[in-house]
Coordinates of N, CA and C in Angstrom, one line a residue:
M7 N -34.0 23.7 -3.6 CA -32.9 24.3 -2.9 C -32.8 25.7 -3.3
T8 N -32.5 26.5 -2.4 CA -32.3 27.9 -2.7 C -31.0 28.3 -2.0
G9 N -30.2 29.0 -2.8 CA -28.9 29.5 -2.3 C -29.0 31.0 -2.0
P10 N -27.8 31.6 -1.8 CA -27.8 33.0 -1.5 C -28.3 33.8 -2.7
S11 N -28.9 34.9 -2.5 CA -29.4 35.7 -3.6 C -28.1 36.3 -4.3
N12 N -28.3 36.8 -5.6 CA -27.2 37.4 -6.2 C -26.7 38.6 -5.5
E13 N -27.6 39.3 -4.8 CA -27.1 40.4 -4.0 C -26.2 40.0 -2.9
A14 N -26.6 38.9 -2.2 CA -25.8 38.4 -1.1 C -24.5 37.7 -1.6
A15 N -24.6 37.2 -2.8 CA -23.4 36.4 -3.3 C -22.5 37.3 -4.2
G16 N -22.8 38.6 -4.3 CA -22.0 39.4 -5.2 C -22.8 39.7 -6.4
S17 N -22.1 40.5 -7.3 CA -22.8 41.0 -8.5 C -22.8 40.0 -9.6
R18 N -22.1 38.9 -9.5 CA -22.1 37.9 -10.6 C -22.2 36.5 -10.1
D19 N -22.6 35.6 -11.0 CA -22.8 34.2 -10.6 C -21.4 33.6 -10.3
L20 N -21.5 32.6 -9.5 CA -20.3 31.7 -9.2 C -20.2 30.8 -10.4
R21 N -19.0 30.8 -11.0 CA -18.8 29.9 -12.2 C -18.1 28.6 -11.7
V22 N -18.7 27.5 -12.1 CA -18.2 26.2 -11.6 C -18.0 25.3 -12.8
L23 N -16.8 24.6 -12.7 CA -16.5 23.5 -13.7 C -16.6 22.2 -12.9
V24 N -17.4 21.3 -13.5 CA -17.7 20.0 -12.9 C -16.8 18.9 -13.5
V25 N -16.1 18.1 -12.7 CA -15.1 17.1 -13.2 C -15.4 15.8 -12.5
D26 N -15.8 14.8 -13.3 CA -16.0 13.5 -12.8 C -16.0 12.5 -13.9
D27 N -15.4 11.3 -13.7 CA -15.3 10.4 -14.8 C -16.6 9.6 -15.1
H28 N -17.6 9.7 -14.2 CA -18.8 9.0 -14.4 C -19.9 9.9 -15.0
P29 N -20.3 9.6 -16.2 CA -21.3 10.5 -16.9 C -22.5 10.8 -16.0
M30 N -23.1 9.8 -15.4 CA -24.3 10.0 -14.6 C -24.0 10.9 -13.4
M31 N -22.9 10.8 -12.8 CA -22.5 11.7 -11.7 C -22.3 13.1 -12.2
R32 N -21.7 13.3 -13.3 CA -21.5 14.7 -13.8 C -22.9 15.3 -14.1
T33 N -23.7 14.5 -14.8 CA -25.1 15.0 -15.1 C -25.9 15.3 -13.9
A34 N -25.9 14.5 -12.9 CA -26.6 14.7 -11.6 C -26.1 15.9 -10.9
L35 N -24.8 16.0 -10.8 CA -24.2 17.2 -10.1 C -24.5 18.5 -10.8
T36 N -24.4 18.4 -12.1 CA -24.7 19.6 -12.9 C -26.2 20.0 -12.8
E37 N -27.1 19.1 -12.8 CA -28.5 19.4 -12.6 C -28.8 20.0 -11.2
I38 N -28.1 19.5 -10.2 CA -28.3 20.1 -8.8 C -27.8 21.5 -8.8
L39 N -26.6 21.7 -9.4 CA -26.0 23.0 -9.4 C -26.8 24.0 -10.2
D40 N -27.3 23.5 -11.4 CA -28.0 24.4 -12.3 C -29.3 24.9 -11.7
E41 N -29.8 24.3 -10.6 CA -31.0 24.8 -10.0 C -30.8 26.1 -9.2
E42 N -29.6 26.4 -9.0 CA -29.3 27.6 -8.1 C -29.2 28.9 -9.0
D43 N -29.8 29.9 -8.6 CA -29.8 31.2 -9.3 C -28.4 31.9 -9.3
W44 N -27.7 31.6 -8.3 CA -26.4 32.3 -8.0 C -25.2 31.6 -8.6
L45 N -25.4 30.5 -9.3 CA -24.4 29.6 -9.7 C -24.6 29.2 -11.2
T46 N -23.5 29.2 -11.9 CA -23.5 28.7 -13.3 C -22.5 27.6 -13.6
V47 N -22.9 26.5 -14.1 CA -22.0 25.5 -14.5 C -21.5 25.9 -15.9
V48 N -20.2 26.1 -16.0 CA -19.6 26.6 -17.2 C -19.1 25.5 -18.1
G49 N -19.0 24.3 -17.5 CA -18.5 23.2 -18.3 C -18.3 21.9 -17.5
Q50 N -18.0 20.8 -18.2 CA -17.7 19.5 -17.6 C -16.5 18.9 -18.2
C51 N -15.8 18.1 -17.3 CA -14.7 17.3 -17.8 C -14.9 15.9 -17.3
A52 N -14.4 14.9 -18.1 CA -14.5 13.5 -17.8 C -13.3 13.0 -17.1
D53 N -12.2 13.8 -17.0 CA -11.0 13.3 -16.4 C -10.1 14.4 -15.9
G54 N -9.3 14.1 -15.0 CA -8.4 15.2 -14.4 C -7.5 15.7 -15.4
S55 N -7.1 14.9 -16.5 CA -6.2 15.4 -17.5 C -6.7 16.6 -18.3
E56 N -8.0 16.8 -18.3 CA -8.7 17.9 -19.0 C -8.8 19.2 -18.2
V57 N -8.5 19.1 -17.0 CA -8.9 20.3 -16.1 C -8.1 21.5 -16.4
V58 N -6.8 21.4 -16.6 CA -6.0 22.7 -16.7 C -6.4 23.4 -18.0
E59 N -6.6 22.7 -19.1 CA -7.0 23.3 -20.3 C -8.4 23.9 -20.2
A60 N -9.3 23.1 -19.6 CA -10.7 23.6 -19.5 C -10.8 24.8 -18.6
T61 N -10.0 24.8 -17.6 CA -10.0 26.0 -16.6 C -9.5 27.2 -17.3
A62 N -8.4 27.1 -18.1 CA -7.9 28.2 -18.9 C -8.9 28.8 -19.9
R63 N -9.7 27.9 -20.5 CA -10.6 28.2 -21.5 C -11.9 28.8 -20.9
L64 N -12.4 28.1 -19.9 CA -13.8 28.5 -19.3 C -13.7 29.4 -18.1
R65 N -12.6 29.6 -17.5 CA -12.4 30.5 -16.4 C -13.4 30.4 -15.3
P66 N -13.5 29.2 -14.7 CA -14.4 29.0 -13.6 C -13.8 29.7 -12.3
D67 N -14.7 30.0 -11.4 CA -14.2 30.5 -10.0 C -13.9 29.3 -9.2
V68 N -14.6 28.2 -9.4 CA -14.4 26.9 -8.6 C -14.4 25.7 -9.5
V69 N -13.5 24.8 -9.2 CA -13.5 23.5 -9.9 C -14.0 22.5 -8.9
C70 N -15.1 21.8 -9.2 CA -15.7 20.8 -8.3 C -15.4 19.5 -8.9
M71 N -14.4 18.8 -8.3 CA -13.8 17.6 -8.9 C -13.8 16.4 -8.0
D72 N -14.1 15.3 -8.7 CA -14.0 14.0 -8.0 C -12.5 13.6 -7.8
L73 N -12.3 12.9 -6.7 CA -10.9 12.5 -6.4 C -10.4 11.3 -7.2
S74 N -11.3 10.3 -7.3 CA -10.9 9.1 -8.0 C -11.4 9.0 -9.4
M75 N -10.4 9.2 -10.3 CA -10.6 9.2 -11.7 C -9.4 8.5 -12.4
P76 N -9.7 7.8 -13.6 CA -8.6 7.2 -14.3 C -7.8 8.2 -15.0
T77 N -6.7 7.8 -15.5 CA -5.7 8.7 -16.3 C -5.1 9.7 -15.4
M78 N -5.8 10.6 -14.8 CA -5.3 11.6 -13.9 C -6.3 11.8 -12.8
N79 N -5.9 11.4 -11.6 CA -6.8 11.5 -10.4 C -7.0 12.9 -10.0
G80 N -7.9 13.1 -9.0 CA -8.1 14.5 -8.6 C -7.0 15.1 -7.9
V81 N -6.2 14.4 -7.1 CA -5.0 14.9 -6.4 C -4.0 15.5 -7.4
D82 N -3.7 14.6 -8.4 CA -2.7 15.1 -9.4 C -3.3 16.2 -10.3
A83 N -4.6 16.2 -10.6 CA -5.2 17.3 -11.3 C -5.2 18.6 -10.5
A84 N -5.4 18.5 -9.2 CA -5.4 19.7 -8.4 C -4.0 20.3 -8.3
A85 N -3.0 19.4 -8.2 CA -1.6 19.9 -8.2 C -1.3 20.6 -9.5
A86 N -1.7 20.0 -10.6 CA -1.4 20.6 -11.9 C -2.1 21.9 -12.1
L87 N -3.4 21.9 -11.7 CA -4.2 23.1 -11.8 C -3.6 24.2 -10.9
R88 N -3.2 23.9 -9.7 CA -2.6 24.9 -8.7 C -1.4 25.5 -9.3
A89 N -0.5 24.6 -10.0 CA 0.7 25.1 -10.6 C 0.4 26.1 -11.8
A90 N -0.6 25.8 -12.5 CA -1.0 26.6 -13.7 C -1.8 27.8 -13.3
R91 N -2.6 27.7 -12.3 CA -3.5 28.9 -12.0 C -3.8 28.8 -10.5
S92 N -3.2 29.7 -9.8 CA -3.3 29.7 -8.3 C -4.6 30.3 -7.8
D93 N -5.3 31.1 -8.6 CA -6.5 31.8 -8.1 C -7.8 31.0 -8.2
V94 N -7.9 29.9 -8.9 CA -9.1 29.1 -8.9 C -9.2 28.3 -7.7
R95 N -10.4 28.2 -7.2 CA -10.7 27.4 -6.0 C -11.0 26.0 -6.4
I96 N -10.5 25.0 -5.6 CA -10.7 23.6 -5.9 C -11.5 22.9 -4.8
V97 N -12.7 22.4 -5.1 CA -13.5 21.6 -4.1 C -13.5 20.2 -4.7
M98 N -12.9 19.3 -3.9 CA -12.9 17.9 -4.3 C -13.9 17.1 -3.5
F99 N -14.5 16.1 -4.1 CA -15.4 15.2 -3.4 C -14.9 13.8 -3.5
T100 N -15.2 13.0 -2.5 CA -14.6 11.7 -2.4 C -15.5 10.8 -1.4
G101 N -15.3 9.5 -1.6 CA -15.9 8.6 -0.6 C -15.0 8.2 0.5
S102 N -13.7 8.7 0.5 CA -12.7 8.4 1.5 C -12.1 9.6 2.1
P103 N -12.5 9.9 3.4 CA -11.9 11.0 4.1 C -10.4 10.9 4.4
A104 N -9.9 9.7 4.2 CA -8.5 9.4 4.5 C -7.5 10.2 3.6
V105 N -8.1 10.7 2.5 CA -7.2 11.4 1.5 C -7.1 12.9 1.8
R106 N -7.6 13.3 2.9 CA -7.6 14.7 3.3 C -6.2 15.3 3.2
P107 N -5.2 14.7 3.8 CA -3.8 15.3 3.7 C -3.3 15.4 2.3
A108 N -3.5 14.4 1.5 CA -3.1 14.4 0.1 C -3.8 15.5 -0.7
A109 N -5.1 15.7 -0.5 CA -5.9 16.7 -1.1 C -5.4 18.1 -0.7
A110 N -5.1 18.3 0.6 CA -4.6 19.6 1.1 C -3.2 19.9 0.5
A111 N -2.3 18.9 0.5 CA -1.0 19.1 -0.1 C -1.0 19.4 -1.6
A112 N -2.0 18.9 -2.3 CA -2.1 19.2 -3.7 C -2.7 20.6 -4.0
G113 N -3.2 21.2 -3.0 CA -3.8 22.6 -3.2 C -5.3 22.7 -3.2
A114 N -6.0 21.6 -2.8 CA -7.4 21.7 -2.8 C -7.9 22.6 -1.7
D115 N -9.0 23.3 -1.9 CA -9.5 24.2 -0.8 C -10.5 23.6 0.1
A116 N -11.1 22.5 -0.4 CA -12.1 21.7 0.4 C -12.2 20.3 -0.1
L117 N -12.6 19.4 0.8 CA -12.8 18.0 0.5 C -14.2 17.7 1.1
V118 N -15.1 17.4 0.2 CA -16.5 17.1 0.6 C -16.8 15.6 0.4
P119 N -17.3 15.0 1.4 CA -17.6 13.6 1.3 C -18.8 13.4 0.3
K120 N -18.8 12.3 -0.5 CA -19.9 12.1 -1.4 C -21.2 11.8 -0.7
S121 N -21.1 11.5 0.6 CA -22.3 11.3 1.4 C -23.0 12.6 1.9
A122 N -22.3 13.8 1.6 CA -22.8 15.1 2.0 C -24.1 15.4 1.3
R123 N -25.0 16.1 1.9 CA -26.2 16.6 1.3 C -25.9 17.7 0.3
P124 N -26.7 17.8 -0.8 CA -26.5 18.9 -1.8 C -26.3 20.3 -1.2
D125 N -27.1 20.6 -0.2 CA -27.0 21.9 0.4 C -25.7 22.1 1.1
A126 N -25.1 21.1 1.6 CA -23.7 21.2 2.2 C -22.7 21.5 1.2
L127 N -22.8 20.8 0.0 CA -21.9 21.0 -1.1 C -22.1 22.5 -1.6
L128 N -23.3 22.9 -1.7 CA -23.5 24.3 -2.2 C -22.9 25.3 -1.2
R129 N -23.1 25.1 0.1 CA -22.4 26.0 1.1 C -20.9 26.0 1.0
C130 N -20.4 24.8 0.7 CA -18.9 24.6 0.6 C -18.4 25.3 -0.6
L131 N -19.1 25.2 -1.8 CA -18.7 25.9 -3.0 C -18.7 27.4 -2.8
R132 N -19.7 28.0 -2.1 CA -19.7 29.4 -1.8 C -18.6 29.8 -0.9
A133 N -18.4 29.0 0.2 CA -17.3 29.3 1.2 C -15.9 29.2 0.5
A134 N -15.7 28.2 -0.3 CA -14.4 28.1 -1.0 C -14.2 29.3 -2.0
A135 N -15.3 29.7 -2.7 CA -15.2 30.8 -3.6 C -14.8 32.1 -2.9
D136 N -15.4 32.2 -1.7 CA -15.2 33.4 -0.9 C -13.9 33.4 -0.1
G137 N -13.2 32.3 -0.2 CA -11.9 32.1 0.6 C -12.1 31.9 2.1
A138 N -13.3 31.5 2.4 CA -13.6 31.3 3.8 C -13.1 29.9 4.3
T139 N -12.8 29.8 5.6 CA -12.3 28.6 6.1 C -13.2 28.0 7.2
D140 N -14.4 28.6 7.4 CA -15.3 28.2 8.4 C -16.2 27.1 8.0
C141 N -16.1 26.6 6.8 CA -16.9 25.5 6.3 C -16.3 24.2 6.9
P142 N -17.1 23.2 7.3 CA -16.5 22.0 7.9 C -15.7 21.2 6.9
Y143 N -15.8 21.5 5.6 CA -15.1 20.7 4.6 C -13.8 21.4 4.1
C144 N -13.7 22.7 4.5 CA -12.5 23.5 4.0 C -11.2 22.9 4.6
L145 N -10.2 23.0 3.8 CA -8.9 22.5 4.2 C -8.0 23.7 4.7

């Protein structure tokens, strides 16, 4: 997969924090994202309860977060993150599109189905980071 060049994407990498309770999913997603020259995975969280602190410490541009997690789900984590830091972009991924209204109300910028191809997720991450709303997954 190739993404936008650094010139097209701006002068710095897009910084992404990956949040998912399944270790294999976190690893797979991180490996996919790490293949891109224009993107840097700055960290991983295993639960939504870790997101606010990790975001303050790691300063990602985008948090790429699963919706369904124990302890604190993605909707609650997005709301907490939005309350603490309004400038970070939040891209959630889920197996259930029915949660779109709840994700939007919590402050998520996009909701990507888990069935989406990796290139669609990459385009969505870039669109969310840029504040665009023309992505089919943007809220």
